[in-house]
Each structure stands twice: as structure tokens, then as C-alpha cells.
Amino acid sequence: LLKITLTFTTALDKQGNLSQPSLKTSLTFIYDSIGQTLGYKPGKSNRRKIERKNSKMMSVVARKSLLTGAARSSSLSVNAVRGFAAAADEILTKTSLNELHKELGGDMVSFAGYELPVLYKGENGGVMKEHLWCRADGKAALFDVSHMGQIRWHGKDRAAFLEKIVVGDIAGLADGRGCLSLVTNEQGGILDDTVITNAGSYIYMVVNGATKFADMKHFEEQLTDFKGDVTMEYLEDSMQLLAIQGPGAASAVSKVLPSSIDLVKMPFMSGYETTLDGIEGCRITRCGYTGEDGFEIAMPAVNTMSIASTLFEDDSVNATGLGARDSLRLEAGLCLYGNDLNDTINPIEGALGWTLGPPKSRRRREGGFLGADKILTPEGKFQKVAKKRVGIKGMKAPAREHTEIYDATGEHLIGEVTSGTFSPCLKAPIAMGYVSTPSAKVDTEIQLKIRGKMQKATVTKMPFVPSHYYRVPE
């Protein structure tokens, strides 16, 4: 991904009002600016050259800012706006709730090829309010996560195949139980993180929306070398996925579940087929990515609007966008693939070794997944790594992605921030990133280079706020 920062300043007329250039002129200016950075001569061919060089470059075209004049100067980092700005000619997939999002005041953006709300406008809208609502007693946040990939695995050897491509103990999952696992490559790098559930007659997998097509290509390649009985069924957009998260999630979702289902007895990371609001062919999984109790519910696309509308009849349920989803997961110490994880980072570096199981567990002893020899010793112990993912706090200003991390003296570069934000709950900046292993101990003093100035910070434990994952009462 090209790391280019562009500044586009709109012109002012004699009265000092913003004079908006045409979108075509703006695009030409941006492409010529990028082209100059890359060493191209100005001309019509720049767009084609740039898109060939990096198809993601189109995310710098912040069409909304250019058309509304929201700011006289927009400094856009390609990496910062990745997935959050629609390219002028990008065709986006719309989820079943697209019109409802707009009716509710959703500020729609491009994300993983879909048009999704980054936040909502209104009394309870905005990233800060949406975030705090999700953590408030008795409240629940509803997210549209239909961009994510839902896959069913069939065949008697489905568990054996999955244990070739992910690190977790899939064969050991009881009916209805699930786990977070990691898809790895031959070098031990992480291709994706995924939630996998034993659905009895099949295995249900959910992968990230931005990586789902690359994931399935990888799965198909691995299937060609597998001799057992297994088939992959991608559910495409025929099934939609909603996440309802927060202390009030169980109360809210129970209103669309059959009265026979007792959520008190449903453990975290478990799931099964059910009806939702009387609709057949649905699923519910007790999981989520906020650090709160919550559920992911899957339903046929044609019934999504009806089910969501019923959930929104509950005043405790608030529509919540991608912005709050990101700040919630960061407070919970959870990774965003593409920022905090990628195909060059292995589970030990990413502080996710626990997904392989405890010491002496079957997967630690046997390996058998791609890259196991790069992650585990022959005895099943974790190999030593040069860097580790850590939490960071104590700085006065938010540290964004790629902020440099130095030792306490400020003289030696030891790492880089991968995610950072202002914590609505702590009312302070937080971040996570990678530092050299000797500097990864909790309470290690470090310095961050933020906007050219060094700021003191400290390595800290994650999550940054207490987690409230559900536990069945004993």
C-alpha cells in the first residue's frame, strides 16, 4: 500500500466563500499530484497507471469532503482513510438495511466494498455517544456486519481440513461450541482471524469482510491438495449478519427468539440454528468484538429489515456505526486485521498464542497447520520472537497508526503503533502496537513521536477497560 499524504485546498472567492471545483477537476488534480509523487508526468494516463500500481489508491478521493466543502483544507492519508472514503467510480454492495441506515441518519461510507454507516446523526448518534451507549447498563448497540463472510463446511473430513488451515482445536469443539482461531500461511503469518462454530451437521465460519475473497481463494488452493471429504459453501449476501452488543443485548435479542430458548444457559462462544421473530433459517452466536456480552445473528436477506425493525422497537437498542465499533474493539484490546495483524505477523508476535491452546494441548503438541514449524518448537513450545503486540497509554495526544515508538531515552526506535484512538470511557488516548520483545513488559516506559514531538507513555496490559464476556452462572 502506497504511503502518500495529499493536501487539497479549495479555492475562496472574493467574498471569502468556498468555491467548489468540479469533481472531475478535483480528481484530475489529485491524480496529477499522486503521479508527480510517483515520478509520472501530468496527463490523462495517470489515473490508469496509479490504479494499476495500487487499486486501493482510489480511497483518497474523499468525494464527500470535496462536494460539501466541509473543510477548506483536507489532508488525507491513504492509510488513514483506507476503506472509509468512497471512490468516485466505485460500485458498492448494499446490505439489506441500506435504506434503513439512511432513514436513521447513517453517514454512509465505503468499507470492504460495501456501503455502511460510519456513524449516525441524531440525539444518540456520533462515535462518542454510540460508543458509550454500548457500554451503558441496560443498553445495546446494533451493528450491521453483513459485509463479513459466512461459510459452511460440509463433509466427514471438514474438521480435519480446517485443522490444516487454522491453528485451533476444531475437532475438539462440542456441538454448538465455537472458538476464535487464526488462518495462517506457510511462514506462520496470519491471513485472517475467524470465529468457527461446530453446527453439528456442518461447521460454520465467519471471516472478515475485507479479506473474505482472498481467504476463500486460499481455502480453494488448500482443498486441491486435501484428499478427504470436504466442501466449502459460501453464503454470499443471501444471508445477512447483525451484531447486537452491550449489557442489554440479551434482553433485547430475547424478544425475537422463541420463548423456549433460555439465554441464561447459553455460554459465550456458542451458537445454533433458530428462528428469529418467527423466521426460519436463522442462526445466533453468543460472541462479539466489543468486550461486552453480545450476539451475532444471521438471517435470510429478505427478512433482515423485518427482524432489525423489531429489535429497534426496543428503546434500549441504538443503531451504531463502524466508528464506534473500532473504538470499542480497541478499548477491549482486540485486533483489527490489516492494522494490528497481517500475513507477516505470527500468533506469538500478535499476543494470540492462546488460540493454539494451553501448554501440552493437542494442537501445541501435534501442530499440523500451515506454518506450525515457524511458530512452535518440536516440543510444542512457542518459538522466541523479536517483537510483540502491546497496549500503550499515558501519552497526552492520540497516537495514530505508524507512530514511531522509542525507548525511554527517546534515542532508540523500538517499534510502531498499529491502532490508536481517544478512549471515550477512559477519557484519554490509548493505542496498541509492536515493540521489541525486551521492551514488551508491562510498565516499561517508552516515548512516542507524535506530530514530530516526543511524548512519554507506558506499556500496559490489555484490555484497557474491563471485559464483560458472559459466563453461565454456576
mmCIF file of N, CA and C in Angstrom, residues 341-413:
data_model
loop_
_atom_site.group_PDB
_atom_site.id
_atom_site.type_symbol
_atom_site.label_atom_id
_atom_site.label_comp_id
_atom_site.label_asym_id
_atom_site.label_seq_id
_atom_site.Cartn_x
_atom_site.Cartn_y
_atom_site.Cartn_z
ATOM 1 N N LEU A 341 -2.796 -6.953 12.638
ATOM 2 C CA LEU A 341 -2.405 -8.286 12.176
ATOM 3 C C LEU A 341 -2.236 -8.249 10.664
ATOM 4 N N ASN A 342 -1.302 -9.039 10.160
ATOM 5 C CA ASN A 342 -1.160 -9.203 8.718
ATOM 6 C C ASN A 342 -0.410 -10.508 8.447
ATOM 7 N N ASP A 343 -0.146 -10.771 7.166
ATOM 8 C CA ASP A 343 0.430 -12.073 6.808
ATOM 9 C C ASP A 343 1.913 -12.206 7.115
ATOM 10 N N THR A 344 2.510 -11.176 7.720
ATOM 11 C CA THR A 344 3.908 -11.294 8.159
ATOM 12 C C THR A 344 4.027 -11.398 9.678
ATOM 13 N N ILE A 345 2.926 -11.274 10.380
ATOM 14 C CA ILE A 345 2.908 -11.348 11.848
ATOM 15 C C ILE A 345 2.365 -12.704 12.263
ATOM 16 N N ASN A 346 3.074 -13.404 13.144
ATOM 17 C CA ASN A 346 2.592 -14.717 13.569
ATOM 18 C C ASN A 346 1.838 -14.605 14.901
ATOM 19 N N PRO A 347 1.147 -15.663 15.311
ATOM 20 C CA PRO A 347 0.326 -15.597 16.522
ATOM 21 C C PRO A 347 1.087 -15.222 17.788
ATOM 22 N N ILE A 348 2.354 -15.599 17.892
ATOM 23 C CA ILE A 348 3.119 -15.287 19.101
ATOM 24 C C ILE A 348 3.437 -13.798 19.135
ATOM 25 N N GLU A 349 3.857 -13.263 18.021
ATOM 26 C CA GLU A 349 4.105 -11.828 17.940
ATOM 27 C C GLU A 349 2.832 -11.032 18.220
ATOM 28 N N GLY A 350 1.711 -11.539 17.727
ATOM 29 C CA GLY A 350 0.437 -10.849 17.898
ATOM 30 C C GLY A 350 -0.222 -11.064 19.242
ATOM 31 N N ALA A 351 0.481 -11.711 20.193
ATOM 32 C CA ALA A 351 -0.065 -11.998 21.530
ATOM 33 C C ALA A 351 -1.351 -12.807 21.439
ATOM 34 N N LEU A 352 -1.391 -13.724 20.466
ATOM 35 C CA LEU A 352 -2.565 -14.574 20.256
ATOM 36 C C LEU A 352 -2.206 -16.056 20.333
ATOM 37 N N GLY A 353 -1.116 -16.347 21.022
ATOM 38 C CA GLY A 353 -0.701 -17.739 21.167
ATOM 39 C C GLY A 353 -1.752 -18.590 21.854
ATOM 40 N N TRP A 354 -2.606 -17.971 22.666
ATOM 41 C CA TRP A 354 -3.649 -18.724 23.376
ATOM 42 C C TRP A 354 -4.641 -19.401 22.427
ATOM 43 N N THR A 355 -4.728 -18.936 21.171
ATOM 44 C CA THR A 355 -5.648 -19.562 20.221
ATOM 45 C C THR A 355 -5.196 -20.969 19.828
ATOM 46 N N LEU A 356 -3.920 -21.308 20.105
ATOM 47 C CA LEU A 356 -3.423 -22.650 19.829
ATOM 48 C C LEU A 356 -3.736 -23.622 20.962
ATOM 49 N N GLY A 357 -4.175 -23.088 22.098
ATOM 50 C CA GLY A 357 -4.458 -23.922 23.253
ATOM 51 C C GLY A 357 -3.378 -23.799 24.312
ATOM 52 N N PRO A 358 -3.630 -24.339 25.496
ATOM 53 C CA PRO A 358 -2.657 -24.262 26.595
ATOM 54 C C PRO A 358 -1.455 -25.169 26.348
ATOM 55 N N PRO A 359 -0.401 -25.022 27.155
ATOM 56 C CA PRO A 359 0.768 -25.906 27.018
ATOM 57 C C PRO A 359 0.360 -27.378 27.069
ATOM 58 N N LYS A 360 0.996 -28.190 26.248
ATOM 59 C CA LYS A 360 0.781 -29.634 26.154
ATOM 60 C C LYS A 360 -0.575 -30.014 25.561
ATOM 61 N N SER A 361 -1.328 -29.028 25.058
ATOM 62 C CA SER A 361 -2.600 -29.346 24.391
ATOM 63 C C SER A 361 -2.320 -30.012 23.052
ATOM 64 N N ARG A 362 -3.315 -30.671 22.500
ATOM 65 C CA ARG A 362 -3.111 -31.457 21.289
ATOM 66 C C ARG A 362 -2.548 -30.629 20.142
ATOM 67 N N ARG A 363 -3.100 -29.472 19.890
ATOM 68 C CA ARG A 363 -2.640 -28.665 18.768
ATOM 69 C C ARG A 363 -1.220 -28.141 18.982
ATOM 70 N N ARG A 364 -0.867 -27.882 20.234
ATOM 71 C CA ARG A 364 0.501 -27.444 20.529
ATOM 72 C C ARG A 364 1.477 -28.600 20.307
ATOM 73 N N ARG A 365 1.061 -29.806 20.635
ATOM 74 C CA ARG A 365 1.948 -30.964 20.508
ATOM 75 C C ARG A 365 2.044 -31.461 19.065
ATOM 76 N N GLU A 366 0.885 -31.491 18.373
ATOM 77 C CA GLU A 366 0.831 -32.087 17.042
ATOM 78 C C GLU A 366 1.110 -31.098 15.914
ATOM 79 N N GLY A 367 0.781 -29.826 16.122
ATOM 80 C CA GLY A 367 0.921 -28.871 15.019
ATOM 81 C C GLY A 367 -0.016 -29.263 13.889
ATOM 82 N N GLY A 368 0.549 -29.422 12.691
ATOM 83 C CA GLY A 368 -0.248 -29.902 11.568
ATOM 84 C C GLY A 368 -0.895 -28.812 10.737
ATOM 85 N N PHE A 369 -0.851 -27.566 11.193
ATOM 86 C CA PHE A 369 -1.408 -26.461 10.423
ATOM 87 C C PHE A 369 -0.288 -25.742 9.670
ATOM 88 N N LEU A 370 -0.640 -24.975 8.669
ATOM 89 C CA LEU A 370 0.356 -24.255 7.880
ATOM 90 C C LEU A 370 1.186 -23.330 8.768
ATOM 91 N N GLY A 371 2.491 -23.420 8.634
ATOM 92 C CA GLY A 371 3.387 -22.552 9.387
ATOM 93 C C GLY A 371 3.652 -22.992 10.808
ATOM 94 N N ALA A 372 3.178 -24.160 11.204
ATOM 95 C CA ALA A 372 3.371 -24.626 12.587
ATOM 96 C C ALA A 372 4.845 -24.705 12.956
ATOM 97 N N ASP A 373 5.671 -25.101 11.998
ATOM 98 C CA ASP A 373 7.105 -25.234 12.278
ATOM 99 C C ASP A 373 7.793 -23.889 12.461
ATOM 100 N N LYS A 374 7.120 -22.800 12.058
ATOM 101 C CA LYS A 374 7.674 -21.460 12.258
ATOM 102 C C LYS A 374 7.177 -20.830 13.562
ATOM 103 N N ILE A 375 6.200 -21.478 14.182
ATOM 104 C CA ILE A 375 5.570 -20.930 15.386
ATOM 105 C C ILE A 375 5.923 -21.739 16.633
ATOM 106 N N LEU A 376 5.977 -23.072 16.469
ATOM 107 C CA LEU A 376 6.192 -23.970 17.603
ATOM 108 C C LEU A 376 7.529 -24.689 17.508
ATOM 109 N N THR A 377 8.096 -25.003 18.664
ATOM 110 C CA THR A 377 9.262 -25.881 18.714
ATOM 111 C C THR A 377 8.771 -27.319 18.588
ATOM 112 N N PRO A 378 9.666 -28.284 18.349
ATOM 113 C CA PRO A 378 9.242 -29.694 18.277
ATOM 114 C C PRO A 378 8.549 -30.167 19.557
ATOM 115 N N GLU A 379 8.822 -29.485 20.680
ATOM 116 C CA GLU A 379 8.201 -29.862 21.955
ATOM 117 C C GLU A 379 6.846 -29.180 22.169
ATOM 118 N N GLY A 380 6.440 -28.336 21.228
ATOM 119 C CA GLY A 380 5.158 -27.652 21.347
ATOM 120 C C GLY A 380 5.220 -26.324 22.081
ATOM 121 N N LYS A 381 6.420 -25.842 22.331
ATOM 122 C CA LYS A 381 6.560 -24.541 22.981
ATOM 123 C C LYS A 381 6.592 -23.437 21.925
ATOM 124 N N PHE A 382 6.305 -22.221 22.354
ATOM 125 C CA PHE A 382 6.347 -21.088 21.425
ATOM 126 C C PHE A 382 7.791 -20.735 21.094
ATOM 127 N N GLN A 383 8.062 -20.521 19.813
ATOM 128 C CA GLN A 383 9.389 -20.065 19.424
ATOM 129 C C GLN A 383 9.573 -18.614 19.864
ATOM 130 N N LYS A 384 10.809 -18.244 20.094
ATOM 131 C CA LYS A 384 11.111 -16.873 20.507
ATOM 132 C C LYS A 384 10.876 -15.923 19.332
ATOM 133 N N VAL A 385 10.383 -14.738 19.650
ATOM 134 C CA VAL A 385 10.110 -13.740 18.607
ATOM 135 C C VAL A 385 10.813 -12.431 18.959
ATOM 136 N N ALA A 386 11.042 -11.610 17.946
ATOM 137 C CA ALA A 386 11.787 -10.366 18.139
ATOM 138 C C ALA A 386 10.903 -9.204 18.565
ATOM 139 N N LYS A 387 9.581 -9.328 18.350
ATOM 140 C CA LYS A 387 8.670 -8.238 18.709
ATOM 141 C C LYS A 387 7.358 -8.813 19.215
ATOM 142 N N LYS A 388 6.620 -7.980 19.958
ATOM 143 C CA LYS A 388 5.330 -8.421 20.485
ATOM 144 C C LYS A 388 4.340 -7.250 20.471
ATOM 145 N N ARG A 389 3.060 -7.621 20.351
ATOM 146 C CA ARG A 389 1.994 -6.613 20.412
ATOM 147 C C ARG A 389 1.719 -6.243 21.865
ATOM 148 N N VAL A 390 1.601 -4.936 22.114
ATOM 149 C CA VAL A 390 1.386 -4.451 23.475
ATOM 150 C C VAL A 390 0.352 -3.330 23.475
ATOM 151 N N GLY A 391 -0.194 -3.047 24.662
ATOM 152 C CA GLY A 391 -1.032 -1.882 24.860
ATOM 153 C C GLY A 391 -0.176 -0.705 25.294
ATOM 154 N N ILE A 392 -0.644 0.493 24.967
ATOM 155 C CA ILE A 392 0.121 1.710 25.290
ATOM 156 C C ILE A 392 -0.834 2.780 25.792
ATOM 157 N N LYS A 393 -0.465 3.440 26.880
ATOM 158 C CA LYS A 393 -1.244 4.584 27.352
ATOM 159 C C LYS A 393 -0.312 5.540 28.103
ATOM 160 N N GLY A 394 -0.854 6.692 28.495
ATOM 161 C CA GLY A 394 -0.065 7.671 29.227
ATOM 162 C C GLY A 394 0.337 8.873 28.404
ATOM 163 N N MET A 395 0.198 8.781 27.059
ATOM 164 C CA MET A 395 0.542 9.921 26.213
ATOM 165 C C MET A 395 -0.575 10.966 26.293
ATOM 166 N N LYS A 396 -0.246 12.200 25.969
ATOM 167 C CA LYS A 396 -1.214 13.287 26.089
ATOM 168 C C LYS A 396 -2.087 13.437 24.847
ATOM 169 N N ALA A 397 -1.577 13.013 23.689
ATOM 170 C CA ALA A 397 -2.324 13.120 22.439
ATOM 171 C C ALA A 397 -2.465 11.732 21.813
ATOM 172 N N PRO A 398 -3.545 11.508 21.074
ATOM 173 C CA PRO A 398 -3.716 10.201 20.424
ATOM 174 C C PRO A 398 -2.564 9.883 19.480
ATOM 175 N N ALA A 399 -2.104 8.650 19.519
ATOM 176 C CA ALA A 399 -1.041 8.186 18.634
ATOM 177 C C ALA A 399 -1.681 7.336 17.544
ATOM 178 N N ARG A 400 -1.602 7.788 16.326
ATOM 179 C CA ARG A 400 -2.252 7.089 15.224
ATOM 180 C C ARG A 400 -1.344 6.010 14.641
ATOM 181 N N GLU A 401 -1.904 5.261 13.704
ATOM 182 C CA GLU A 401 -1.175 4.190 13.031
ATOM 183 C C GLU A 401 0.138 4.700 12.446
ATOM 184 N N HIS A 402 1.193 3.928 12.619
ATOM 185 C CA HIS A 402 2.554 4.195 12.136
ATOM 186 C C HIS A 402 3.317 5.198 12.995
ATOM 187 N N THR A 403 2.742 5.652 14.107
ATOM 188 C CA THR A 403 3.509 6.484 15.034
ATOM 189 C C THR A 403 4.721 5.685 15.527
ATOM 190 N N GLU A 404 5.888 6.302 15.499
ATOM 191 C CA GLU A 404 7.107 5.608 15.920
ATOM 192 C C GLU A 404 7.185 5.490 17.443
ATOM 193 N N ILE A 405 7.658 4.347 17.918
ATOM 194 C CA ILE A 405 7.826 4.086 19.344
ATOM 195 C C ILE A 405 9.318 4.005 19.652
ATOM 196 N N TYR A 406 9.745 4.744 20.665
ATOM 197 C CA TYR A 406 11.147 4.774 21.077
ATOM 198 C C TYR A 406 11.281 4.285 22.512
ATOM 199 N N ASP A 407 12.495 3.953 22.899
ATOM 200 C CA ASP A 407 12.737 3.575 24.291
ATOM 201 C C ASP A 407 12.616 4.808 25.181
ATOM 202 N N ALA A 408 12.806 4.617 26.497
ATOM 203 C CA ALA A 408 12.602 5.703 27.461
ATOM 204 C C ALA A 408 13.524 6.892 27.214
ATOM 205 N N THR A 409 14.676 6.648 26.606
ATOM 206 C CA THR A 409 15.614 7.749 26.354
ATOM 207 C C THR A 409 15.202 8.577 25.134
ATOM 208 N N GLY A 410 14.335 8.000 24.294
ATOM 209 C CA GLY A 410 13.944 8.679 23.068
ATOM 210 C C GLY A 410 14.965 8.571 21.960
ATOM 211 N N GLU A 411 15.991 7.752 22.166
ATOM 212 C CA GLU A 411 17.085 7.657 21.200
ATOM 213 C C GLU A 411 16.994 6.431 20.294
ATOM 214 N N HIS A 412 16.352 5.353 20.771
ATOM 215 C CA HIS A 412 16.354 4.099 20.024
ATOM 216 C C HIS A 412 14.931 3.730 19.591
ATOM 217 N N LEU A 413 14.741 3.581 18.284
ATOM 218 C CA LEU A 413 13.459 3.178 17.733
ATOM 219 C C LEU A 413 13.215 1.709 18.061
#
